Amino acid sequence: MSHWQPKSNEQGEALRVFRYVLGAHVAIGVFLFFSLVQAPLHIGKSLPSDVRVVCLPSYMIPPKQHKSLRKKSSPVAKAETKEVLSTKNLVKKDLPQRGFSKRRLFSKRAEALDPVPKKKEIVPPAPVAKEIEPVVEQVAVEATEEQEVLYVNKETYASLQLAHDLQQAVAEHWLPPAGAHAQAACEVKVVLSATGSVKEVQVIKKSGIPVYDMAARQALMQTEYPRAVWNRIIIVHFNEDFSCAA
Amino acid sequence: MRRLIFLSVLMMSIGLQCQEEVVQVSIAAAAGSKRAKTPLLLVAPGHDPLLDRLLAQLQKDLERSKECVVTIRYETTPITKGLLEKMFVEGFPFVGFLALAADKQALEGRLYASVDHDMLQGKKWAKRDSLAAWSAKISQDMWLQLMGNPGSFISKIAYIQKTKGRSRHPITSLCIIDWSTGNKEVIRTGNAIMIAPYFKPDGKLLFFSEFTNRNVRLMVTNMQGKSWCVVDGDGTCVGLSFLPNLEDVIYGRSGEIWQYHYDETKRQGVHSLLIKDQGECACPIQLRNGDIIYCASGRIWLWSVSTKKAQTISGSGYCTGPAYHEPTGRVVYSQRINRTMQIFIYDMKSQQRTQLTFDAGDKIDPTISPCGVYVAYCLSKGTESHIAVLNTIWRTTERISPAQEHCSCPSWSSSLAV
């Protein structure tokens, strides 16, 4: 092993740098592996249609809601998704640049969510209006009193937006065959090229009704996909709405 | 060091390979959304009088439920991938190539999914007695490949017809009408009143209730008209349902629901009381999981075998005559709305009720077709009573019994294997 030993200080320095570079490569490789393989982008969460979605940084989202969101984003929950998210419910909020207190915002949100009044000792002093106002920079639609507010982080917000765009694009061409019963559901995989064209459409979970599967395939072949999903694999779950099934 | 280099290269390559992210999304058919009729192309090699008539009959049969649009084309070129692709581009995802055998005693056919050139079916159908029966058999097989169910092409509807004899004495007949051909057949005629016919799931026997001087007994007849008594006890025995094993039976008897089981060891039938409600229980239907749907006190009830308790599944009005379609899990029944009996459908899974009919005339005794698309019922207007069939997809109605006949109590058979 003596030939591996550095013969001079300069060589030893170069070898150390080389090791650092290699280490960085390994780290990047691990990051790419786990970020892209283990955690694919999941969209299509099962959200009720009357929910108003507010975008906030992760650390500002109430912990309980955070858990529920994680649960909803599981593939099982996605398979059960029936509701289509409407654009009007998507609202984006950003952080204030300064004078912002995380504790104040939490306590304020807790008041809004929990109708039971809290003890005076626990409640922090009321925030100054000037401090709270800049929290809302861009509000598309004002929430009604009955509307449930769901706080999501930036990534989830983006995925919901993407889900909505994709659902709209596919729904334009989705014509379920007449007579398909309420339990009909299929899962189709679409491979998109870098230019957005369809490379492959494959039914990965059959409905048992060939006509239904074919209608789903035809819809996906005709769809013009949003740019955000180009060069990706899309798995689309088609299902029937019970109320309209004949 | 070498290991480190190898590991880094490996991880980088895997990471770059997996740049295609998977996006999952759900699409549900929204309420009231458009429904498409499936285009089907039937291709024949050339004109032939018999083949032309058969193709026309096939088109009529396949388009009857309005789920398909059939186009007939004559093509002499052989079947190639290019031809199938061309047909897919033209808007035909399914193509059937049909040709008569050399002796004209059979039809040879192949059904393709044109998009990926898959042959779904290749079969030879022997000639039948009638063109309609031949076409019905071909349609049934093709439908099974396209829709995943055999359809209702080879099925029958039993009903009761009332006429007046020479001495103006009422005569009751048990009739069967063939769904595809429309041929009517009288199975049994008598002076005694007959009601509530019910097909055994294999379609070989037909049960019904018959009035006598001392009771209402449960009878059965085969398709040749030979009948015999099944239950001849006290009270009124009306309404019958077979268990999935086709051995045990539940039936309504004087407002109670009884179960019949044949004991092999004792070599005798055993009748046991199953449900005794405060109201008069009638029209029992046994589900596959053992639950029972029945009618009592003007409501439709679902009795759970696990909890031994019943809960109502119908609306607030007076309800009667439930019928169940197992593949779709839907119950159809009559409910009184503004003094008129209308047809409702209840989805067991979503627990939603939908009113199917809105027009004048009492609609009672609904029964669902084997494919689940049609609902046959008795339509009564004044003194008239006839059998009508409703298409639940497009809400169109057709009358299947002659206008001058007084018909009631329809019962649809299952899809019959012929």
XYZ file of C-alpha atoms in Angstrom, chain A residues 56 60 93-109 124-137:
33
model
C -47.486 29.473 3.732
C -45.870 28.319 9.804
C -50.019 34.231 1.014
C -46.468 35.235 1.656
C -44.472 36.054 4.712
C -44.112 39.602 5.960
C -40.693 40.955 5.390
C -40.221 42.259 8.895
C -41.922 42.758 12.202
C -43.412 39.315 12.068
C -43.925 37.137 15.113
C -44.475 33.427 14.517
C -46.058 32.980 17.925
C -48.521 35.774 17.277
C -49.605 34.311 13.984
C -50.049 30.856 15.506
C -52.148 32.150 18.341
C -54.277 34.143 15.937
C -54.820 31.135 13.722
C -50.214 36.906 23.774
C -50.864 40.615 23.395
C -52.881 41.512 20.350
C -50.664 42.188 17.366
C -50.508 45.612 15.902
C -52.641 45.911 12.787
C -49.728 47.197 10.761
C -47.799 44.063 11.557
C -50.519 41.645 10.469
C -51.771 43.451 7.390
C -48.711 42.884 5.222
C -49.052 39.117 5.768
C -51.606 39.001 2.974
C -49.943 40.235 -0.143
